mmCIF file of C-alpha atoms in Angstrom:
data_model
loop_
_atom_site.group_PDB
_atom_site.id
_atom_site.type_symbol
_atom_site.label_atom_id
_atom_site.label_comp_id
_atom_site.label_asym_id
_atom_site.label_seq_id
_atom_site.Cartn_x
_atom_site.Cartn_y
_atom_site.Cartn_z
ATOM 1 C CA MET A 176 64.157 391.841 -8.182
ATOM 2 C CA VAL A 177 61.447 392.006 -10.849
ATOM 3 C CA VAL A 178 61.583 393.871 -14.149
ATOM 4 C CA THR A 179 58.214 395.270 -15.231
ATOM 5 C CA ASN A 180 57.402 397.099 -18.430
ATOM 6 C CA ASN A 181 54.769 399.042 -20.306
ATOM 7 C CA ILE A 182 55.491 397.626 -23.764
ATOM 8 C CA ARG A 183 51.882 396.683 -24.496
ATOM 9 C CA GLU A 184 50.562 400.098 -23.531
ATOM 10 C CA ILE A 185 53.096 401.819 -25.777
ATOM 11 C CA TRP A 186 52.442 399.750 -28.889
ATOM 12 C CA GLU A 187 48.676 399.936 -28.396
ATOM 13 C CA GLN A 188 48.810 403.745 -28.001
ATOM 14 C CA ARG A 189 50.909 404.034 -31.147
ATOM 15 C CA GLY A 190 48.727 401.713 -33.228
ATOM 16 C CA ILE A 191 51.502 399.165 -33.700
ATOM 17 C CA TYR A 192 50.815 395.430 -33.898
ATOM 18 C CA GLN A 193 52.796 393.133 -31.642
ATOM 19 C CA ASP A 194 53.909 390.917 -34.532
ATOM 20 C CA ASP A 195 55.222 393.956 -36.461
ATOM 21 C CA LEU A 196 57.091 395.142 -33.375
ATOM 22 C CA ALA A 197 58.619 391.705 -32.820
ATOM 23 C CA ALA A 198 59.712 391.333 -36.447
ATOM 24 C CA THR A 199 61.271 394.797 -36.524
ATOM 25 C CA ILE A 200 63.352 394.283 -33.375
ATOM 26 C CA GLY A 201 64.352 390.738 -34.373
ATOM 27 C CA TYR A 202 62.490 388.691 -31.770
ATOM 28 C CA SER A 203 59.568 386.306 -32.006
ATOM 29 C CA THR A 204 56.060 387.381 -31.054
ATOM 30 C CA LYS A 205 56.138 384.694 -28.327
ATOM 31 C CA THR A 206 59.262 386.215 -26.783
ATOM 32 C CA VAL A 207 57.812 389.728 -26.819
ATOM 33 C CA GLY A 208 54.592 388.417 -25.251
ATOM 34 C CA ARG A 209 56.430 386.544 -22.496
ATOM 35 C CA ILE A 210 58.411 389.657 -21.607
ATOM 36 C CA GLU A 211 55.285 391.873 -21.696
ATOM 37 C CA ARG A 212 53.530 389.539 -19.246
ATOM 38 C CA GLY A 213 56.571 389.250 -16.996
ATOM 39 C CA ASP A 214 56.980 385.530 -17.691
ATOM 40 C CA SER A 215 60.560 386.131 -18.933
ATOM 41 C CA THR A 216 63.229 388.600 -17.894
ATOM 42 C CA PRO A 217 64.390 390.725 -20.830
ATOM 43 C CA SER A 218 68.028 390.744 -21.852
ATOM 44 C CA ALA A 219 69.912 394.018 -22.030
ATOM 45 C CA GLU A 220 69.919 393.695 -25.827
ATOM 46 C CA PHE A 221 66.130 393.294 -25.903
ATOM 47 C CA MET A 222 65.651 396.344 -23.690
ATOM 48 C CA LEU A 223 67.948 398.444 -25.866
ATOM 49 C CA ARG A 224 66.345 397.319 -29.131
ATOM 50 C CA ILE A 225 62.776 397.946 -28.025
ATOM 51 C CA SER A 226 63.624 401.282 -26.426
ATOM 52 C CA LYS A 227 65.361 402.390 -29.613
ATOM 53 C CA TYR A 228 62.369 401.247 -31.691
ATOM 54 C CA PHE A 229 60.005 403.308 -29.518
ATOM 55 C CA ASN A 230 62.534 406.187 -29.416
ATOM 56 C CA LEU A 231 62.333 406.179 -25.613
ATOM 57 C CA LEU A 232 64.823 405.767 -22.792
ATOM 58 C CA VAL A 233 65.109 402.256 -21.365
ATOM 59 C CA GLU A 234 63.832 403.684 -18.068
ATOM 60 C CA ASP A 235 60.651 404.870 -19.802
ATOM 61 C CA VAL A 236 59.829 401.320 -20.900
ATOM 62 C CA PHE A 237 61.263 399.097 -18.146
ATOM 63 C CA HIS A 238 61.100 399.436 -14.367
ATOM 64 C CA VAL A 239 62.932 397.472 -11.666
ATOM 65 C CA GLU A 240 60.984 396.539 -8.556
ATOM 66 C CA ASP A 241 62.539 395.017 -5.430
#
């Protein structure tokens, strides 16, 4: 199972910088980048925090692929 996301597309569309996003949700820029690229699997807490920040459902940001 692989978790994919569209975090980068969302913050780029909204004119948000990755480092501002990371600081606001309480994670490092490196962690956000690793999750965006699929190098790390996001925790449930990360998914909830970033979805809340974007004011989107978790399902609108993250997708599970078999």
